[in-house]
Short mmCIF file of C-alpha atoms in Angstrom, two decimals:
data_model
loop_
_atom_site.label_atom_id
_atom_site.label_comp_id
_atom_site.label_asym_id
_atom_site.label_seq_id
_atom_site.Cartn_x
_atom_site.Cartn_y
_atom_site.Cartn_z
CA MET S 168 -1.56 -26.06 155.40
CA ALA S 169 1.20 -25.84 152.83
CA GLU S 170 4.70 -25.56 154.26
CA LYS S 171 5.42 -23.01 151.57
CA GLU S 172 2.65 -21.54 149.52
CA ILE S 173 3.30 -21.84 145.79
CA SER S 174 1.67 -19.03 143.83
CA GLN S 175 -1.10 -19.74 141.33
CA ALA S 176 1.05 -18.18 138.63
CA VAL S 177 3.87 -20.66 139.24
CA ILE S 178 1.44 -23.58 139.34
CA GLY S 179 -0.11 -22.36 136.11
CA ARG S 180 3.32 -22.48 134.43
CA LEU S 181 4.27 -25.99 135.56
CA PRO S 182 2.27 -27.86 132.87
CA ARG S 183 3.92 -25.71 130.23
CA TYR S 184 7.41 -26.60 131.53
CA PHE S 185 6.34 -30.22 131.56
CA ARG S 186 5.15 -29.99 127.96
CA TYR S 187 8.37 -28.43 126.68
CA LEU S 188 10.57 -30.81 128.66
CA GLY S 189 8.62 -33.75 127.24
CA GLU S 190 9.33 -32.49 123.74
CA LEU S 191 13.02 -31.99 124.49
CA LYS S 192 13.19 -35.48 125.95
CA ASP S 193 11.52 -36.91 122.83
CA GLN S 194 14.11 -35.11 120.74
CA GLY S 195 16.85 -36.82 122.71
CA VAL S 196 18.10 -33.67 124.47
CA GLU S 197 19.86 -34.70 127.69
CA ARG S 198 20.81 -31.43 129.33
CA ILE S 199 19.52 -27.90 129.03
CA SER S 200 20.48 -24.63 130.71
CA SER S 201 17.90 -22.14 131.97
CA GLN S 202 19.21 -19.83 129.20
CA GLU S 203 18.44 -22.35 126.48
CA LEU S 204 15.06 -23.21 127.97
CA SER S 205 14.37 -19.48 128.17
CA GLY S 206 15.02 -19.10 124.45
CA ILE S 207 12.63 -21.92 123.55
CA MET S 208 9.83 -21.03 125.96
CA ASN S 209 9.90 -17.27 125.67
CA VAL S 210 10.23 -16.81 129.44
CA THR S 211 13.26 -15.18 131.08
CA ALA S 212 15.96 -17.47 132.46
CA SER S 213 15.62 -15.75 135.81
CA GLN S 214 11.87 -16.50 135.83
CA ILE S 215 12.63 -20.16 135.15
CA ARG S 216 15.20 -20.35 137.96
CA GLN S 217 12.82 -18.58 140.35
CA ASP S 218 9.98 -20.92 139.45
CA PHE S 219 12.17 -24.00 139.94
CA ASN S 220 13.50 -22.67 143.23
CA ASN S 221 10.00 -23.10 144.64
CA PHE S 222 10.67 -26.81 144.40
CA GLY S 223 14.28 -26.88 145.52
CA GLY S 224 15.79 -25.80 142.22
CA PHE S 225 16.22 -29.24 140.59
CA GLY S 226 19.99 -28.91 140.95
CA GLN S 227 21.12 -26.97 137.93
CA GLN S 228 24.88 -27.23 137.83
CA GLY S 229 27.09 -25.08 135.66
CA TYR S 230 26.15 -27.32 132.78
CA GLY S 231 22.39 -27.12 133.05
CA TYR S 232 19.46 -29.31 134.06
CA ASN S 233 19.15 -32.99 133.33
CA VAL S 234 16.09 -33.01 131.04
CA GLU S 235 14.86 -36.50 131.93
CA TYR S 236 15.20 -35.82 135.67
CA LEU S 237 13.51 -32.43 135.44
CA TYR S 238 10.67 -33.90 133.37
CA GLN S 239 10.13 -36.70 135.89
CA GLU S 240 10.28 -34.34 138.87
CA ILE S 241 7.82 -31.83 137.45
CA GLY S 242 5.56 -34.73 136.48
CA ARG S 243 5.74 -35.97 140.06
CA ILE S 244 4.94 -32.51 141.43
CA LEU S 245 1.95 -32.41 139.08
CA GLY S 246 0.81 -35.75 140.47
CA LEU S 247 1.24 -37.42 137.08
CA ASP S 248 3.05 -40.39 138.60
CA LYS S 249 -0.28 -41.38 140.16
CA THR S 250 -3.26 -42.95 138.48
CA HIS S 251 -6.51 -41.00 138.64
CA HIS S 252 -9.92 -42.39 137.84
CA LEU S 253 -12.09 -39.90 136.10
CA ILE S 254 -15.77 -39.74 135.23
CA ILE S 255 -17.53 -37.37 132.87
CA VAL S 256 -20.83 -35.96 134.07
CA GLY S 257 -22.84 -34.83 131.08
CA ALA S 258 -22.64 -36.83 127.83
CA GLY S 259 -23.57 -33.97 125.52
CA ASN S 260 -21.32 -32.78 122.72
CA LEU S 261 -18.62 -31.44 124.97
CA GLY S 262 -18.64 -34.44 127.31
CA GLN S 263 -18.40 -36.79 124.36
CA ALA S 264 -15.63 -34.74 122.78
CA LEU S 265 -13.62 -34.83 126.01
CA ALA S 266 -14.17 -38.58 126.34
CA ASN S 267 -12.85 -39.11 122.83
CA TYR S 268 -10.15 -36.51 123.21
CA MET S 269 -8.77 -38.32 126.19
CA ASN S 270 -5.31 -39.33 125.26
CA PHE S 271 -5.11 -38.05 128.80
CA ALA S 272 -4.74 -41.73 129.66
CA ARG S 273 -1.01 -41.61 129.08
CA ARG S 274 -0.82 -38.97 131.81
CA GLY S 275 -2.52 -41.34 134.24
CA PHE S 276 -6.09 -40.05 133.92
CA ILE S 277 -8.24 -43.11 133.32
CA PHE S 278 -11.66 -42.47 131.77
CA THR S 279 -13.80 -44.76 133.90
CA GLY S 280 -17.43 -43.73 133.45
CA ILE S 281 -19.79 -41.26 131.85
CA PHE S 282 -23.21 -40.17 133.07
CA ASP S 283 -26.21 -38.31 131.75
CA VAL S 284 -29.78 -37.52 132.77
CA ASN S 285 -31.09 -38.03 129.23
CA PRO S 286 -32.49 -41.57 128.85
CA VAL S 287 -32.02 -41.35 125.07
CA ILE S 288 -28.26 -41.07 125.52
CA CYS S 289 -27.98 -43.63 128.33
CA GLY S 290 -26.82 -47.02 127.14
CA ARG S 291 -24.91 -45.54 124.21
CA LYS S 292 -21.21 -46.36 124.22
CA ILE S 293 -18.49 -43.74 124.08
CA ARG S 294 -14.97 -45.07 123.73
CA GLY S 295 -16.31 -48.46 124.73
CA ILE S 296 -17.84 -47.09 127.93
CA GLU S 297 -21.58 -47.08 128.42
CA VAL S 298 -23.37 -43.86 129.31
CA ARG S 299 -25.09 -44.49 132.64
CA PRO S 300 -28.02 -42.69 134.24
CA MET S 301 -27.12 -40.09 136.87
CA GLU S 302 -28.79 -42.13 139.62
CA GLU S 303 -25.98 -44.67 139.35
CA MET S 304 -23.26 -42.10 139.81
CA PRO S 305 -22.87 -42.14 143.63
CA GLU S 306 -22.53 -45.92 143.84
CA PHE S 307 -20.22 -45.97 140.82
CA VAL S 308 -17.90 -43.35 142.31
CA ARG S 309 -17.59 -45.28 145.55
CA ARG S 310 -17.01 -48.64 143.91
CA ASN S 311 -14.50 -47.49 141.33
CA ASN S 312 -12.30 -45.29 143.42
CA VAL S 313 -13.12 -42.29 141.22
CA ASP S 314 -11.31 -39.14 142.26
CA ILE S 315 -11.92 -36.68 139.42
CA ALA S 316 -15.21 -35.60 137.83
CA VAL S 317 -15.39 -33.65 134.59
CA LEU S 318 -18.49 -31.48 134.71
CA THR S 319 -19.99 -30.82 131.28
CA ILE S 320 -23.61 -30.04 132.10
CA PRO S 321 -25.64 -26.84 131.79
CA LYS S 322 -24.99 -24.25 134.45
CA SER S 323 -28.52 -24.50 135.81
CA GLU S 324 -27.70 -27.96 137.18
CA ALA S 325 -23.99 -27.60 137.80
CA ILE S 326 -24.03 -26.24 141.34
CA ARG S 327 -26.41 -28.92 142.57
CA VAL S 328 -24.52 -31.76 140.87
CA ALA S 329 -21.16 -30.44 142.12
CA GLY S 330 -22.54 -30.64 145.66
CA GLN S 331 -23.62 -34.20 145.01
CA LEU S 332 -20.18 -35.12 143.65
CA ALA S 333 -18.54 -33.61 146.71
CA ALA S 334 -20.89 -35.55 148.96
CA VAL S 335 -19.96 -38.89 147.42
CA GLY S 336 -16.26 -38.24 147.83
CA ILE S 337 -15.04 -36.81 144.54
CA LYS S 338 -11.76 -35.02 145.25
CA ALA S 339 -11.46 -32.80 142.20
CA ILE S 340 -13.82 -31.26 139.66
CA TRP S 341 -12.77 -30.16 136.20
CA ASN S 342 -15.58 -27.70 135.60
CA PHE S 343 -16.75 -26.78 132.11
CA ALA S 344 -20.12 -25.47 133.30
CA HIS S 345 -20.31 -21.74 132.91
CA VAL S 346 -20.77 -21.00 136.59
CA ASP S 347 -18.60 -20.73 139.68
CA LEU S 348 -19.16 -23.82 141.83
CA GLU S 349 -19.59 -23.85 145.57
CA VAL S 350 -17.96 -26.92 147.07
CA PRO S 351 -16.14 -27.65 150.33
CA ASP S 352 -12.42 -26.75 150.51
CA THR S 353 -11.65 -30.46 150.42
CA VAL S 354 -12.68 -30.54 146.76
CA GLN S 355 -10.33 -28.96 144.24
CA VAL S 356 -11.89 -27.13 141.30
CA GLU S 357 -10.32 -26.09 138.02
CA ASN S 358 -12.58 -24.07 135.75
CA VAL S 359 -12.53 -24.04 131.98
CA HIS S 360 -14.94 -21.23 131.20
CA LEU S 361 -14.92 -21.35 127.41
CA SER S 362 -17.15 -18.31 126.98
CA ASP S 363 -14.89 -16.27 129.23
CA SER S 364 -11.93 -17.33 127.13
CA LEU S 365 -13.64 -16.35 123.87
CA MET S 366 -14.62 -12.99 125.38
CA LYS S 367 -11.02 -12.41 126.38
CA LEU S 368 -9.99 -13.05 122.79
CA SER S 369 -12.69 -10.64 121.65
CA TYR S 370 -11.30 -8.03 124.05
CA MET S 371 -7.78 -8.44 122.67
CA LEU S 372 -9.09 -8.14 119.13
CA GLU S 373 -11.17 -5.06 119.92
CA SER S 374 -8.42 -3.37 121.87
CA TYR S 375 -5.84 -4.04 119.13
CA GLU S 376 -8.17 -2.49 116.57
CA GLN S 377 -8.89 0.52 118.77
CA GLU S 378 -5.20 1.12 119.36
CA ASN S 379 -4.44 0.88 115.67
CA GLY S 380 -7.39 2.89 114.42
CA LEU S 381 -8.88 -0.18 112.73
CA ALA S 382 -12.03 -0.43 114.80
CA GLN S 383 -14.93 -1.58 112.68
CA GLN S 384 -18.34 -0.05 112.74
CA ARG S 385 -21.07 -2.11 114.27
CA ARG S 386 -22.06 -4.41 111.44
CA MET H 218 0.30 1.34 121.48
CA ALA H 219 -2.24 1.35 124.26
CA GLU H 220 -2.80 4.70 125.93
CA LYS H 221 -3.01 2.88 129.24
CA GLU H 222 -1.96 -0.72 129.49
CA ILE H 223 -4.63 -2.86 131.15
CA SER H 224 -3.12 -5.84 132.96
CA GLN H 225 -3.85 -9.39 131.82
CA ALA H 226 -5.31 -10.11 135.25
CA VAL H 227 -7.89 -7.33 134.88
CA ILE H 228 -8.75 -8.42 131.35
CA GLY H 229 -9.13 -11.98 132.59
CA ARG H 230 -11.70 -10.83 135.15
CA LEU H 231 -13.85 -8.78 132.77
CA PRO H 232 -15.80 -11.76 131.34
CA ARG H 233 -16.62 -12.85 134.86
CA TYR H 234 -17.99 -9.41 135.74
CA PHE H 235 -19.96 -9.52 132.52
CA ARG H 236 -21.38 -12.93 133.41
CA TYR H 237 -22.49 -11.89 136.90
CA LEU H 238 -23.93 -8.60 135.71
CA GLY H 239 -25.89 -10.44 133.03
CA GLU H 240 -27.40 -12.65 135.71
CA LEU H 241 -28.27 -9.68 137.92
CA LYS H 242 -29.85 -7.94 134.95
CA ASP H 243 -31.91 -11.06 134.18
CA GLN H 244 -33.05 -11.08 137.80
CA GLY H 245 -34.26 -7.52 137.38
CA VAL H 246 -31.66 -5.95 139.67
CA GLU H 247 -31.26 -2.29 138.70
CA ARG H 248 -28.48 -1.01 140.93
CA ILE H 249 -25.68 -2.69 142.83
CA SER H 250 -22.90 -1.38 145.05
CA SER H 251 -19.33 -2.66 144.86
CA GLN H 252 -19.96 -4.13 148.34
CA GLU H 253 -22.92 -6.16 147.17
CA LEU H 254 -21.13 -7.28 144.00
CA SER H 255 -18.17 -8.23 146.18
CA GLY H 256 -20.38 -10.48 148.30
CA ILE H 257 -21.77 -12.29 145.24
CA MET H 258 -18.53 -12.64 143.32
CA ASN H 259 -16.17 -13.44 146.15
CA VAL H 260 -13.80 -10.60 145.18
CA THR H 261 -13.06 -7.63 147.46
CA ALA H 262 -15.00 -4.43 146.85
CA SER H 263 -11.73 -2.56 146.56
CA GLN H 264 -10.58 -4.96 143.85
CA ILE H 265 -13.80 -4.32 141.95
CA ARG H 266 -13.42 -0.55 142.20
CA GLN H 267 -9.77 -0.77 141.15
CA ASP H 268 -10.66 -2.97 138.17
CA PHE H 269 -13.44 -0.61 137.08
CA ASN H 270 -11.19 2.42 137.50
CA ASN H 271 -9.10 1.10 134.61
CA PHE H 272 -12.07 2.00 132.45
CA GLY H 273 -13.06 5.27 134.06
CA GLY H 274 -14.94 3.77 137.00
CA PHE H 275 -18.41 3.50 135.43
CA GLY H 276 -19.65 6.25 137.70
CA GLN H 277 -20.59 4.57 140.94
CA GLN H 278 -22.48 7.10 142.99
CA GLY H 279 -23.24 6.72 146.66
CA TYR H 280 -26.06 4.40 145.63
CA GLY H 281 -24.07 1.98 143.48
CA TYR H 282 -23.70 1.08 139.84
CA ASN H 283 -26.48 0.96 137.29
CA VAL H 284 -26.48 -2.76 136.41
CA GLU H 285 -27.79 -2.38 132.85
CA TYR H 286 -25.30 0.39 132.07
CA LEU H 287 -22.38 -1.50 133.61
CA TYR H 288 -23.33 -4.65 131.71
CA GLN H 289 -23.52 -2.76 128.42
CA GLU H 290 -20.26 -0.93 129.02
CA ILE H 291 -18.29 -4.04 129.94
CA GLY H 292 -19.83 -5.79 126.93
CA ARG H 293 -18.68 -2.92 124.75
CA ILE H 294 -15.14 -3.07 126.20
CA LEU H 295 -15.13 -6.80 125.45
CA GLY H 296 -16.10 -6.04 121.87
CA LEU H 297 -19.40 -7.88 122.26
CA ASP H 298 -21.34 -5.07 120.60
CA LYS H 299 -19.62 -6.08 117.35
CA THR H 300 -20.37 -9.05 115.15
CA HIS H 301 -17.52 -11.47 114.59
CA HIS H 302 -17.43 -14.14 111.93
CA LEU H 303 -15.77 -17.27 113.12
CA ILE H 304 -14.55 -20.42 111.44
CA ILE H 305 -13.53 -23.70 113.03
CA VAL H 306 -10.42 -25.33 111.64
CA GLY H 307 -10.52 -29.03 112.45
CA ALA H 308 -13.85 -30.87 112.42
CA GLY H 309 -12.84 -33.64 114.81
CA ASN H 310 -14.65 -34.28 118.06
CA LEU H 311 -13.63 -31.06 119.72
CA GLY H 312 -14.30 -28.91 116.65
CA GLN H 313 -17.73 -30.46 116.28
CA ALA H 314 -18.47 -30.02 119.97
CA LEU H 315 -17.54 -26.34 119.80
CA ALA H 316 -19.66 -25.87 116.68
CA ASN H 317 -22.65 -27.38 118.46
CA TYR H 318 -21.84 -25.68 121.74
CA MET H 319 -21.97 -22.33 120.06
CA ASN H 320 -24.72 -20.45 121.74
CA PHE H 321 -21.87 -18.00 121.38
CA ALA H 322 -24.04 -16.54 118.62
CA ARG H 323 -25.94 -14.42 121.10
CA ARG H 324 -22.62 -12.78 122.01
CA GLY H 325 -22.07 -11.82 118.39
CA PHE H 326 -19.81 -14.70 117.36
CA ILE H 327 -21.28 -16.09 114.16
CA PHE H 328 -20.24 -19.63 113.23
CA THR H 329 -19.62 -19.20 109.52
CA GLY H 330 -17.59 -22.16 108.34
CA ILE H 331 -15.79 -25.33 109.35
CA PHE H 332 -12.83 -26.98 107.64
CA ASP H 333 -10.99 -30.27 107.73
CA VAL H 334 -8.29 -32.11 105.82
CA ASN H 335 -10.12 -35.43 106.09
CA PRO H 336 -12.15 -36.08 102.89
CA VAL H 337 -14.41 -38.49 104.80
CA ILE H 338 -15.62 -35.65 107.03
CA CYS H 339 -15.85 -33.03 104.28
CA GLY H 340 -19.37 -32.53 103.00
CA ARG H 341 -20.91 -33.57 106.30
CA LYS H 342 -23.09 -30.89 107.87
CA ILE H 343 -22.59 -29.56 111.38
CA ARG H 344 -25.26 -27.19 112.61
CA GLY H 345 -26.38 -26.83 109.02
CA ILE H 346 -22.92 -25.82 107.87
CA GLU H 347 -20.98 -28.04 105.50
CA VAL H 348 -17.47 -29.14 106.40
CA ARG H 349 -15.19 -27.85 103.65
CA PRO H 350 -11.75 -29.01 102.59
CA MET H 351 -8.86 -26.96 103.94
CA GLU H 352 -7.90 -25.81 100.44
CA GLU H 353 -11.04 -23.67 100.37
CA MET H 354 -10.21 -21.90 103.62
CA PRO H 355 -8.18 -18.91 102.31
CA GLU H 356 -10.78 -17.91 99.73
CA PHE H 357 -13.60 -18.46 102.23
CA VAL H 358 -11.96 -16.24 104.85
CA ARG H 359 -11.53 -13.41 102.37
CA ARG H 360 -15.03 -13.63 100.96
CA ASN H 361 -16.87 -13.94 104.25
CA ASN H 362 -15.10 -11.33 106.29
CA VAL H 363 -13.98 -13.94 108.81
CA ASP H 364 -12.02 -12.48 111.71
CA ILE H 365 -11.73 -15.32 114.22
CA ALA H 366 -10.45 -18.87 113.70
CA VAL H 367 -10.94 -21.64 116.24
CA LEU H 368 -8.02 -24.02 115.93
CA THR H 369 -8.91 -27.60 116.88
CA ILE H 370 -6.31 -29.62 115.00
CA PRO H 371 -3.39 -31.75 116.21
CA LYS H 372 -0.37 -29.83 117.41
CA SER H 373 1.81 -31.26 114.63
CA GLU H 374 -0.12 -29.15 112.11
CA ALA H 375 -1.17 -26.22 114.27
CA ILE H 376 1.84 -23.95 113.83
CA ARG H 377 1.79 -24.26 110.05
CA VAL H 378 -1.97 -23.71 109.81
CA ALA H 379 -1.84 -20.75 112.19
CA GLY H 380 0.70 -19.16 109.87
CA GLN H 381 -1.63 -19.77 106.95
CA LEU H 382 -4.56 -18.23 108.86
CA ALA H 383 -2.47 -15.18 109.70
CA ALA H 384 -1.44 -14.85 106.04
CA VAL H 385 -5.04 -14.78 104.81
CA GLY H 386 -5.98 -12.04 107.26
CA ILE H 387 -7.46 -13.79 110.30
CA LYS H 388 -7.27 -11.34 113.19
CA ALA H 389 -7.66 -13.67 116.15
CA ILE H 390 -7.06 -17.34 116.87
CA TRP H 391 -8.78 -19.28 119.63
CA ASN H 392 -6.20 -22.03 119.97
CA PHE H 393 -7.11 -25.46 121.32
CA ALA H 394 -4.02 -27.14 119.82
CA HIS H 395 -1.61 -28.15 122.52
CA VAL H 396 1.23 -25.98 121.31
CA ASP H 397 2.25 -22.34 121.56
CA LEU H 398 1.64 -20.68 118.19
CA GLU H 399 4.00 -18.30 116.45
CA VAL H 400 2.04 -15.62 114.64
CA PRO H 401 2.64 -11.93 113.90
CA ASP H 402 1.73 -9.41 116.62
CA THR H 403 -1.19 -8.33 114.48
CA VAL H 404 -2.92 -11.64 115.27
CA GLN H 405 -4.36 -12.08 118.74
CA VAL H 406 -4.13 -15.54 120.29
CA GLU H 407 -6.02 -16.99 123.23
CA ASN H 408 -4.97 -20.48 124.25
CA VAL H 409 -7.17 -23.13 125.78
CA HIS H 410 -4.64 -25.80 126.67
CA LEU H 411 -6.95 -28.46 128.09
CA SER H 412 -4.13 -30.80 129.13
CA ASP H 413 -2.43 -27.99 131.01
CA SER H 414 -5.69 -27.29 132.80
CA LEU H 415 -6.16 -30.93 133.78
CA MET H 416 -2.55 -31.10 135.01
CA LYS H 417 -3.16 -28.02 137.13
CA LEU H 418 -6.15 -29.78 138.70
CA SER H 419 -3.97 -32.82 139.28
CA TYR H 420 -1.41 -30.59 141.00
CA MET H 421 -4.04 -29.10 143.30
CA LEU H 422 -5.32 -32.57 144.16
CA GLU H 423 -1.85 -33.94 144.81
CA SER H 424 -0.77 -30.96 146.84
CA TYR H 425 -3.95 -31.03 148.95
CA GLU H 426 -3.36 -34.69 149.71
CA GLN H 427 0.30 -34.12 150.56
CA GLU H 428 -0.58 -31.29 152.91
CA ASN H 429 -3.21 -33.36 154.62
CA GLY H 430 -1.26 -36.59 154.82
CA LEU H 431 -3.70 -38.27 152.44
CA ALA H 432 -1.28 -38.92 149.59
CA GLN H 433 -2.00 -42.23 147.94
CA GLN H 434 0.62 -44.77 147.04
CA ARG H 435 1.32 -45.20 143.37
CA ARG H 436 -1.44 -47.50 142.23
#
């Protein structure tokens, strides 16, 4: 068990801190106070200090945080100082887009393999990596020390395949299938439910229009 | 202003309710109690009732909710009874994947146009729709009653283009650019920061391994 449980909300904010600190670092900023960071990130300074206190506070002195140090430390907490081997399961449009999109490599996520059930797609190369048939996945995962699987297959198959991934020792699933997976607690799951996200946007749009008397008629 | 402010957490859960209710409906289930829904969705029954009470409760009687009615009502709250015209700005891999991925149409999101700055891509057809040069975007938005823009361009350009979209009357931006946009309050923004999501997964993986003494050495 965790010595201290970090809330999901805090965890969810860490990548954003990391992103802003990376930009500050690239701009040559050496120190920054929680006040200044607050102004840039549109979060209160007290929120920032509270969040950082979960990890020991990163030693802000009167003159602020050391940007480079803070960036490195948050990166370390995020596990970005490690190398992860990642496969994509499902070489459809989204799987291919993610494979190509992967400048994730500079964060230590190495795109190692891609799999599909469709024999027409198998053998094709994406970013220099051949699409392999699903049957080869278990052996491939074991041989290549793969720890993360990106799941970009239809939801009808996702639960079954997630179970299979768990069984062959995958440690984390980045799930784009539009279904909640059922895997053992030993496997970490992060969902990207794109439809849910678009519906949330639709809600915000609708509710803004309702509040402002702009609601359209059904067209 | 909103008569009653619904929390982001509740809003975030609505699409998931909608998804499960859609499945129940497809299975021919007519009524369901909050207890039963709780068992399926892995949320407490009290949470479900609280969430629904934000919208008047949907009239659960002793014998549960009417699935069809609840599905329709939540759909209506999400604005899914309206038609939205949507353009994709950025016809790179991700933009193309989203265009092809769009069985969003059955939720009322109509893929109307796609734009890119790259002349090599312009003129190509994606899902029967021609990629147009960015210069044509403002006129296109006005003529075609476009309310949602999907932003799939590099972050270096995203803030400027978001401003342009806001200026031509786009009401909502589904932002895949890895940057926080600055748009007027009249424009709703939903972010899908894929890198942030992958980093969160990395955090969960790292923290699970730390807690269980499995942490790998830097490879």
